[in-house]
Coordinates of C-alpha atoms and ligand atoms in Angstrom, one line a residue:
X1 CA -55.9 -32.7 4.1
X2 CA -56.4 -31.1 0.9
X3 CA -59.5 -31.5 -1.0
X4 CA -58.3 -31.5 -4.5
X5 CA -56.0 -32.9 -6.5
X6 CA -53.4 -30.7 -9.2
X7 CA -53.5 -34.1 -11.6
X8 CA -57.7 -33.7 -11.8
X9 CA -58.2 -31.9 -15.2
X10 CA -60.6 -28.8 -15.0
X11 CA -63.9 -30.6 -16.4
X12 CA -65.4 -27.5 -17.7
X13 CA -62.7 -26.8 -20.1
X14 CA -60.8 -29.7 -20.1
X15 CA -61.3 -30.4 -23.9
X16 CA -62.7 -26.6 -24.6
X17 CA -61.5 -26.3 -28.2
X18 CA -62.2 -22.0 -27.7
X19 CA -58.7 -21.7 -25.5
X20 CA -56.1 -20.9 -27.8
X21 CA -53.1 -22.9 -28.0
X22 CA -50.2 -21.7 -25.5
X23 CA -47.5 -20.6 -28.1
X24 CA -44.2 -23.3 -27.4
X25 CA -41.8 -21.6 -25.6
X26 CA -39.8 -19.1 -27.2
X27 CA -35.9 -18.5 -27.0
X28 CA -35.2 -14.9 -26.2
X29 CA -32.0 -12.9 -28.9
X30 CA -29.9 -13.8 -25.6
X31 CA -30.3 -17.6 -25.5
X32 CA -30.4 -17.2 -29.1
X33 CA -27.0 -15.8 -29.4
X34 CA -25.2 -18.4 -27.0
X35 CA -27.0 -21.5 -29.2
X36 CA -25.4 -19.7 -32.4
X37 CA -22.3 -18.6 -31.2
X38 CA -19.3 -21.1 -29.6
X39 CA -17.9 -19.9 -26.0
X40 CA -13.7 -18.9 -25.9
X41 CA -12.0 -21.9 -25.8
X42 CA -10.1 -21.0 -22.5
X43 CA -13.6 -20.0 -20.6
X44 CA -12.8 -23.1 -18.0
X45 CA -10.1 -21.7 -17.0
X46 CA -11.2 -18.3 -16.1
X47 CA -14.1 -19.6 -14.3
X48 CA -11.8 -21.4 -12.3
X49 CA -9.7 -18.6 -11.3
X50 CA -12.9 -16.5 -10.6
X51 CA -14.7 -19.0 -8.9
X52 CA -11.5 -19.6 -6.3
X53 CA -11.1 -15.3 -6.0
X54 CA -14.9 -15.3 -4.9
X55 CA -14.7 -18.2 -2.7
X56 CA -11.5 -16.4 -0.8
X57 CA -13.2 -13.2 -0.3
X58 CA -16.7 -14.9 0.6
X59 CA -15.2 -17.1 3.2
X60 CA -11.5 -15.4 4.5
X61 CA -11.8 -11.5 3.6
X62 CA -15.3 -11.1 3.9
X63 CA -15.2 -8.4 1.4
X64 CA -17.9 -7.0 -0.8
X65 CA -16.6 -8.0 -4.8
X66 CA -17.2 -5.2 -7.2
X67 CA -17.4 -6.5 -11.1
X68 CA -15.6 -3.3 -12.6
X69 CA -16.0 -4.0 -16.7
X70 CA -13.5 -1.7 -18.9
X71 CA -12.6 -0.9 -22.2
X72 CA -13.8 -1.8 -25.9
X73 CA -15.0 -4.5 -27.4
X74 CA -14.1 -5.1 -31.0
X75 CA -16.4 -7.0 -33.5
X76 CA -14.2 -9.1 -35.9
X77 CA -15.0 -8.8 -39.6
X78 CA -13.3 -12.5 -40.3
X79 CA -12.6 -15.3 -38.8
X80 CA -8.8 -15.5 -39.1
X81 CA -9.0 -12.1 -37.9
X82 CA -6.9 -8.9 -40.0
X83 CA -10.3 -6.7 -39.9
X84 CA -12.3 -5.5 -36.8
X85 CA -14.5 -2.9 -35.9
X86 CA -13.4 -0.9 -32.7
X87 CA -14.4 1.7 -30.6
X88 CA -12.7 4.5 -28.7
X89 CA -12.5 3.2 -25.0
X90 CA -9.3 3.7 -23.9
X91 CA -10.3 1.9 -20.1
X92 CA -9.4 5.0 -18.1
X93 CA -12.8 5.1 -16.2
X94 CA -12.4 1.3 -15.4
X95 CA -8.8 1.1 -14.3
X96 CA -9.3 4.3 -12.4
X97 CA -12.7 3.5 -10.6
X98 CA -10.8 -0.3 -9.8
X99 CA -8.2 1.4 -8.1
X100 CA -10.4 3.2 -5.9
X101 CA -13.0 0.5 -4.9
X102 CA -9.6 -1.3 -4.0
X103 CA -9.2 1.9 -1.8
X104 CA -12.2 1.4 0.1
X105 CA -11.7 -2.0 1.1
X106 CA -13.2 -3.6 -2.2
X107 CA -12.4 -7.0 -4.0
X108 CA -12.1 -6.1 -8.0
X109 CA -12.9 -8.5 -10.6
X110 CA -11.3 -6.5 -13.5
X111 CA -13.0 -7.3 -16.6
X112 CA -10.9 -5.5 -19.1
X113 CA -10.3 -5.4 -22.7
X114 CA -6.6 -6.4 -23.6
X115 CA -3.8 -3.9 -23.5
X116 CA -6.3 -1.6 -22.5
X117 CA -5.7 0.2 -19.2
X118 CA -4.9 -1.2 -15.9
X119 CA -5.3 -0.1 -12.6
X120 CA -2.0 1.0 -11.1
X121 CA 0.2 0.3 -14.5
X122 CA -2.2 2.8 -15.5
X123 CA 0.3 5.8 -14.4
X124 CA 2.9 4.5 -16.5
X125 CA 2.0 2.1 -19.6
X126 CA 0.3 4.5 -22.2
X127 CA 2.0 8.2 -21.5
X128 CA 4.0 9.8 -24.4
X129 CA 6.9 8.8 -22.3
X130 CA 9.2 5.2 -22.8
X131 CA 9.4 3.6 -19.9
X132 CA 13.2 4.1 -19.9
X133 CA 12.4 7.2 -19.3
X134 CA 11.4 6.8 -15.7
X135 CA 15.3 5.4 -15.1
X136 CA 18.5 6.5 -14.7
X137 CA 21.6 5.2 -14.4
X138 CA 23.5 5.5 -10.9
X139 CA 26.8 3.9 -10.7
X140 CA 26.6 1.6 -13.6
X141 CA 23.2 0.6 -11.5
X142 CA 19.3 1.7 -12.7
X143 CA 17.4 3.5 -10.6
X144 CA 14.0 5.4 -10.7
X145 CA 14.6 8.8 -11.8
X146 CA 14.3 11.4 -9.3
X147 CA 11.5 13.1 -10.5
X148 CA 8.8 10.4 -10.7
X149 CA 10.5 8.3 -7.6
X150 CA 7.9 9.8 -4.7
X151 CA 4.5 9.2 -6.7
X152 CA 5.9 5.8 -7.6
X153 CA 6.2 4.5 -4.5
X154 CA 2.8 5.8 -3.3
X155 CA 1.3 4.3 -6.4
X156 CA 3.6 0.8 -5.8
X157 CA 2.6 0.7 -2.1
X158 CA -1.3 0.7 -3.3
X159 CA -0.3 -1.9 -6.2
X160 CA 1.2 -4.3 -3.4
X161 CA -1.6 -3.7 -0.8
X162 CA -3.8 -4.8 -3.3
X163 CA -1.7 -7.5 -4.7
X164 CA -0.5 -8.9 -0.8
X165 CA -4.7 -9.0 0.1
X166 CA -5.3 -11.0 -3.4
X167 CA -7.9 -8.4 -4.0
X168 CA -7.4 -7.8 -7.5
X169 CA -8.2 -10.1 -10.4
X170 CA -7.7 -9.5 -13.7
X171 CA -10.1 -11.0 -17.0
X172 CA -8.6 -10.1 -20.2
X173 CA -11.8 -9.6 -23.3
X174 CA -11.1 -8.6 -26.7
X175 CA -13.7 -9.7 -28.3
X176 CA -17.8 -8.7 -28.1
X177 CA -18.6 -12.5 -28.2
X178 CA -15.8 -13.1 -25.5
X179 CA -16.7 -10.6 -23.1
X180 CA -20.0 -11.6 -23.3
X181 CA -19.3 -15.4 -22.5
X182 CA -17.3 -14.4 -19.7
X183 CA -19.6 -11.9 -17.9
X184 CA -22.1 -14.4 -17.7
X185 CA -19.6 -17.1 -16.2
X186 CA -18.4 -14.4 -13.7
X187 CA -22.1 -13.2 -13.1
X188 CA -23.3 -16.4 -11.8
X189 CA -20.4 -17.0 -9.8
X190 CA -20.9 -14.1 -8.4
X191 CA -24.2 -15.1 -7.0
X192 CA -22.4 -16.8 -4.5
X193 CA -22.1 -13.8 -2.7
X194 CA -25.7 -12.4 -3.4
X195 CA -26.2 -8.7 -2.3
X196 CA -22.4 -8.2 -1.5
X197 CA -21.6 -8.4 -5.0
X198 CA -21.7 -4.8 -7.1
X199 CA -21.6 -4.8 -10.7
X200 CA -20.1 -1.5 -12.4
X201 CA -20.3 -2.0 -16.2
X202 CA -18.3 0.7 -17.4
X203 CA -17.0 -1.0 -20.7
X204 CA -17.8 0.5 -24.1
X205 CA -19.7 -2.9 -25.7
X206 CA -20.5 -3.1 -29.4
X207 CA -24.3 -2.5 -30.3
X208 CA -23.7 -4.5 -33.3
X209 CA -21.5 -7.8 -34.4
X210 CA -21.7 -9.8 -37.4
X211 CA -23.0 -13.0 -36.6
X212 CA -20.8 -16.5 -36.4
X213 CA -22.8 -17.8 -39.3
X214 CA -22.0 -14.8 -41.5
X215 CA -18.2 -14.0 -40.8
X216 CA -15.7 -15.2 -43.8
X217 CA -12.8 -17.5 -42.8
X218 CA -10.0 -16.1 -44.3
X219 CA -9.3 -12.3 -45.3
X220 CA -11.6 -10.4 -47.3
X221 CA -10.5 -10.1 -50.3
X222 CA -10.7 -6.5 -52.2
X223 CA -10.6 -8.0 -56.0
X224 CA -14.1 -10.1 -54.9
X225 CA -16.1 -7.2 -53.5
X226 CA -15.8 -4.9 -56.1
X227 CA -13.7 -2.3 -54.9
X228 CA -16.5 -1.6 -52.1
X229 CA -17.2 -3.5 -48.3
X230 CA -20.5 -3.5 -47.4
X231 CA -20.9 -4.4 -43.5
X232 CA -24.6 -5.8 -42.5
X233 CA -24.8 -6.2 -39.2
X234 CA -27.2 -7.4 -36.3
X235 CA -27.8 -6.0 -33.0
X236 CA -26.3 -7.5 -30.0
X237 CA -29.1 -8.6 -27.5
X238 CA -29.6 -6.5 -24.7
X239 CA -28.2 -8.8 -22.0
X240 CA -28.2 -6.2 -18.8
X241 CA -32.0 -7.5 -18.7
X242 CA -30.9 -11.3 -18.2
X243 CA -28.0 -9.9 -15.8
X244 CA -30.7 -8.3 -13.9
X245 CA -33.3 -11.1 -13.7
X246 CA -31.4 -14.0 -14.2
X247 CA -27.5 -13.9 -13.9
X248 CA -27.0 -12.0 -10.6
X249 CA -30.6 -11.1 -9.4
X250 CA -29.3 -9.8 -5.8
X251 CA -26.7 -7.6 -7.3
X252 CA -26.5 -4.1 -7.4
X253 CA -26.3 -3.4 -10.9
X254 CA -24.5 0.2 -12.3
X255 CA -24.6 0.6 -15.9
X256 CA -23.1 3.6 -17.5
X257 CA -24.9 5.1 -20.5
X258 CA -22.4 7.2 -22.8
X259 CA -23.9 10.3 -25.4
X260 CA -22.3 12.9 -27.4
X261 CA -25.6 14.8 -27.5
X262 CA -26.4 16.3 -24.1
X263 CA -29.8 17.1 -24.5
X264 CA -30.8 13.3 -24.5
X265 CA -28.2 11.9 -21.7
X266 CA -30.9 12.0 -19.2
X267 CA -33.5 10.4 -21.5
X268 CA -31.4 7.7 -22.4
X269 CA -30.2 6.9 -18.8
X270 CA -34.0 6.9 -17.8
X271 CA -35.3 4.9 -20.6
X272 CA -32.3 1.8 -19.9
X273 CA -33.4 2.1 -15.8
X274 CA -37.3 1.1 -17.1
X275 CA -36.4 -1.1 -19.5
X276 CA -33.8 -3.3 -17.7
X277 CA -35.1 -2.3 -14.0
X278 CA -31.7 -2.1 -12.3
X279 CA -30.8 0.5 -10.1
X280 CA -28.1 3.4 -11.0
X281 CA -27.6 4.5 -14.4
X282 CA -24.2 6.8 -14.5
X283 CA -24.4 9.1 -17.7
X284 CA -21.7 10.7 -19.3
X285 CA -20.8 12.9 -22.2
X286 CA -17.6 11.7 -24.9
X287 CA -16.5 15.4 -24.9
X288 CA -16.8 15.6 -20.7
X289 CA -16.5 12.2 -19.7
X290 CA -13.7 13.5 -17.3
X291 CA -14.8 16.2 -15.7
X292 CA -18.6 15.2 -14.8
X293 CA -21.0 12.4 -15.0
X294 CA -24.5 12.6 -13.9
X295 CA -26.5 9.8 -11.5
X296 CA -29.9 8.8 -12.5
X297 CA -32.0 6.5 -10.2
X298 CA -35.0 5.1 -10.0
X299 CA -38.0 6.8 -8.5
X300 CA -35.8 9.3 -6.3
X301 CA -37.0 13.0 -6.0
X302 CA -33.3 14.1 -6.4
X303 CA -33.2 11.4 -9.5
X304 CA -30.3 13.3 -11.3
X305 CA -27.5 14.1 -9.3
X306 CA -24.5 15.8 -11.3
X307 CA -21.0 15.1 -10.2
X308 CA -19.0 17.5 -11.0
X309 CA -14.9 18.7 -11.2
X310 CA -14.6 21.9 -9.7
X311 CA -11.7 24.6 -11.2
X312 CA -9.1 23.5 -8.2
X313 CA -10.2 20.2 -8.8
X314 CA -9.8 19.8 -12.8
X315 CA -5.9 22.1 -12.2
X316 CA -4.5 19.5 -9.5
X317 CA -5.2 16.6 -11.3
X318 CA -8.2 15.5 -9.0
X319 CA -9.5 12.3 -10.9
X320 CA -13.6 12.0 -11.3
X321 CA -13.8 8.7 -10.0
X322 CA -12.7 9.8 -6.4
X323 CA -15.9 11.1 -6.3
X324 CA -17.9 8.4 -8.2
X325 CA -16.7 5.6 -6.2
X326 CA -17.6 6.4 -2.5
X327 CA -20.9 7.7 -4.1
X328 CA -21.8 4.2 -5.5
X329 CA -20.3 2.7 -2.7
X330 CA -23.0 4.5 -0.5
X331 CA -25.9 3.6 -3.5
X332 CA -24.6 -0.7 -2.7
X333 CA -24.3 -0.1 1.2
X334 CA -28.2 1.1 1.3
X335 CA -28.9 -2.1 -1.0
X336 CA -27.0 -4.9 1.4
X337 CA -28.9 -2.9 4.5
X338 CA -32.6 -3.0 2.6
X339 CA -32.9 0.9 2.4
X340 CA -33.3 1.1 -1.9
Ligands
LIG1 O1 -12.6 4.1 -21.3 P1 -12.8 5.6 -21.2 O2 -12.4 6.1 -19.9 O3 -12.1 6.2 -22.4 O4 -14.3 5.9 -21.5 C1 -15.3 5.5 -20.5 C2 -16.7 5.3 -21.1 C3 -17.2 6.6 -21.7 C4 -16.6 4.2 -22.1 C5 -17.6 4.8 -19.9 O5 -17.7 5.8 -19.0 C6 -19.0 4.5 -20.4 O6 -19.9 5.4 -20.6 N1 -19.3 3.2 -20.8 C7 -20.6 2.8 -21.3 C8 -20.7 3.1 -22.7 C9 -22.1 2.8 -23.3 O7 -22.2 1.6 -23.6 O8 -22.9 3.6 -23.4

């Protein structure tokens, strides 16, 4: 039997005035920013259809789910939206990378900005070419043309693999406010799965937006701001630290960091790994984003590992992320086994 009791006040400092008051809880700029700003209205839906892909794979496939995030977010400048601020992702890392997780036996959840890349349509939806290019006529019949017909079908038969297995899922985002609504819907669900579950955050997210409260409803109007826009904006709350400690705690968490100086890639990619305490940062340069990408982890002796294109490599058309994946693949098998 115990000998005390949790409901006995302390006598000793029961009413001792000298304690300070313990501050009211405070709301962090995360929780802040959902009380301020409204969810998409379709975000039901998509938690459905999430919900139902991770349920399949948890129960029938009994594949590890990899979260591949791709693309830009834009910040609207109205609410009846003419003006936004963009940035140049064009989603090749994500629509790549998804393709090969799929590959190696992977469930994607494709979290992807809107009529950005996609993985398999990637080969063919934004090259110089029309698409009518890749036909020809045959007998008043169309057919592929001849010279793209042999990497089509290896690229279709991957498509349909993936598509036949209900391996791939797809998430449109345009929006900073959207994506960040739905990567918290899709994080939670994807504790359902705990340590199986990979996140690989590749999109290029807005630092700043301009808040709900302060965005116009109609057009800007030229005549009204005196020939001149000024844009104030306001940080968007760092939310890989609530992914990490609240939304998907047994994850394996890959963030990318992206510079255009070199000499403070590494810095960077160090200082996000202490301050959010997740477990691969994958740096990259803007000028040599395709050809190498560096690895920083935490407390490793080898704790930046370059990945680089060799000279072959880079002339027949080797893609980077052939040699990312199976790397980060190997970081999430060590973290389902225990061995991080
Ligand atoms: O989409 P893309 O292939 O043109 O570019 C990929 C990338 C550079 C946006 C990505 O690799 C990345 O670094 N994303 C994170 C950007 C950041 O928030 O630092």
């Amino acid at each position: 039997m115990k000998n005390f009791h949790t409901a006995n006040p302390e006598m000793e400092t029961a009413i001792d005035r000298s304690i300070p008051d313990f501050p009211a809880a405070q709301l962090s700029d995360e929780d802040k920013y959902f009380k301020h700003h409204k969810p998409p209205s379709y975000l039901p839906e998509i938690e459905s259809e999430v919900k139902d892909f991770i349920e399949y794979h948890k129960s029938t496939s009994h594949k590890n789910i990899v979260l591949v995030t791709s693309g830009g977010t834009t910040v609207p400048l109205e609410n009846n939206t003419v003006r936004f601020i963009d940035n140049f992702s064009a989603g090749t890392r994500g629509a790549t990378s998804a393709e090969y997780f799929l590959e190696n036996g992977y469930a994607v959840i494709f979290l992807h900005r809107e009529f950005s890349l996609l993985p398999y349509s990637r080969h063919y939806s934004h090259t110089t070419n029309c698409f009518l290019d890749y036909m020809t006529e045959v007998n008043d019949k169309v057919e592929i043309n001849p010279t793209f017909a042999d990497e089509m079908l290896i690229v279709l038969r991957k498509y349909k693999q993936a598509k036949e297995s209900n391996s791939l899922l797809l998430i449109p985002f345009t929006t900073v406010n959207q994506y960040l609504y739905t990567l918290r819907v899709i994080s939670e669900l994807l504790q359902l799965v705990g340590k199986k579950a990979l996140f690989y955050l590749a999109a290029a997210v807005s630092d700043f937006f301009l808040p709900q409260s302060r965005m116009p409803t109609h057009k800007i109007q030229s005549q009204e701001s005196g020939g001149k826009l000024e844009v104030n904006l306001d940080q968007v709350p760092k939310f890989l630290s609530r992914l990490v400690d609240n939304w998907a705690p047994s994850a394996l968490i890959v963030s990318f960091k992206l510079e255009t100086d070199r000499s403070i890639l590494i810095k960077k990619a160090k200082t996000a790994l202490e301050r959010y305490q997740h477990q691969l940062v994958i740096g990259n340069l803007l000028q040599t984003r395709k050809k190498e990408v560096v690895f920083v982890r935490p407390q490793k002796d080898d704790d930046e590992q370059w990945i680089r294109l060799n000279d072959d490599q880079i002339s027949s058309n080797v893609e980077i992320e052939s040699l990312i994946i199976p790397q980060v693949i190997k970081v999430h098998e060590d973290w389902i086994n225990g061995d991080n």
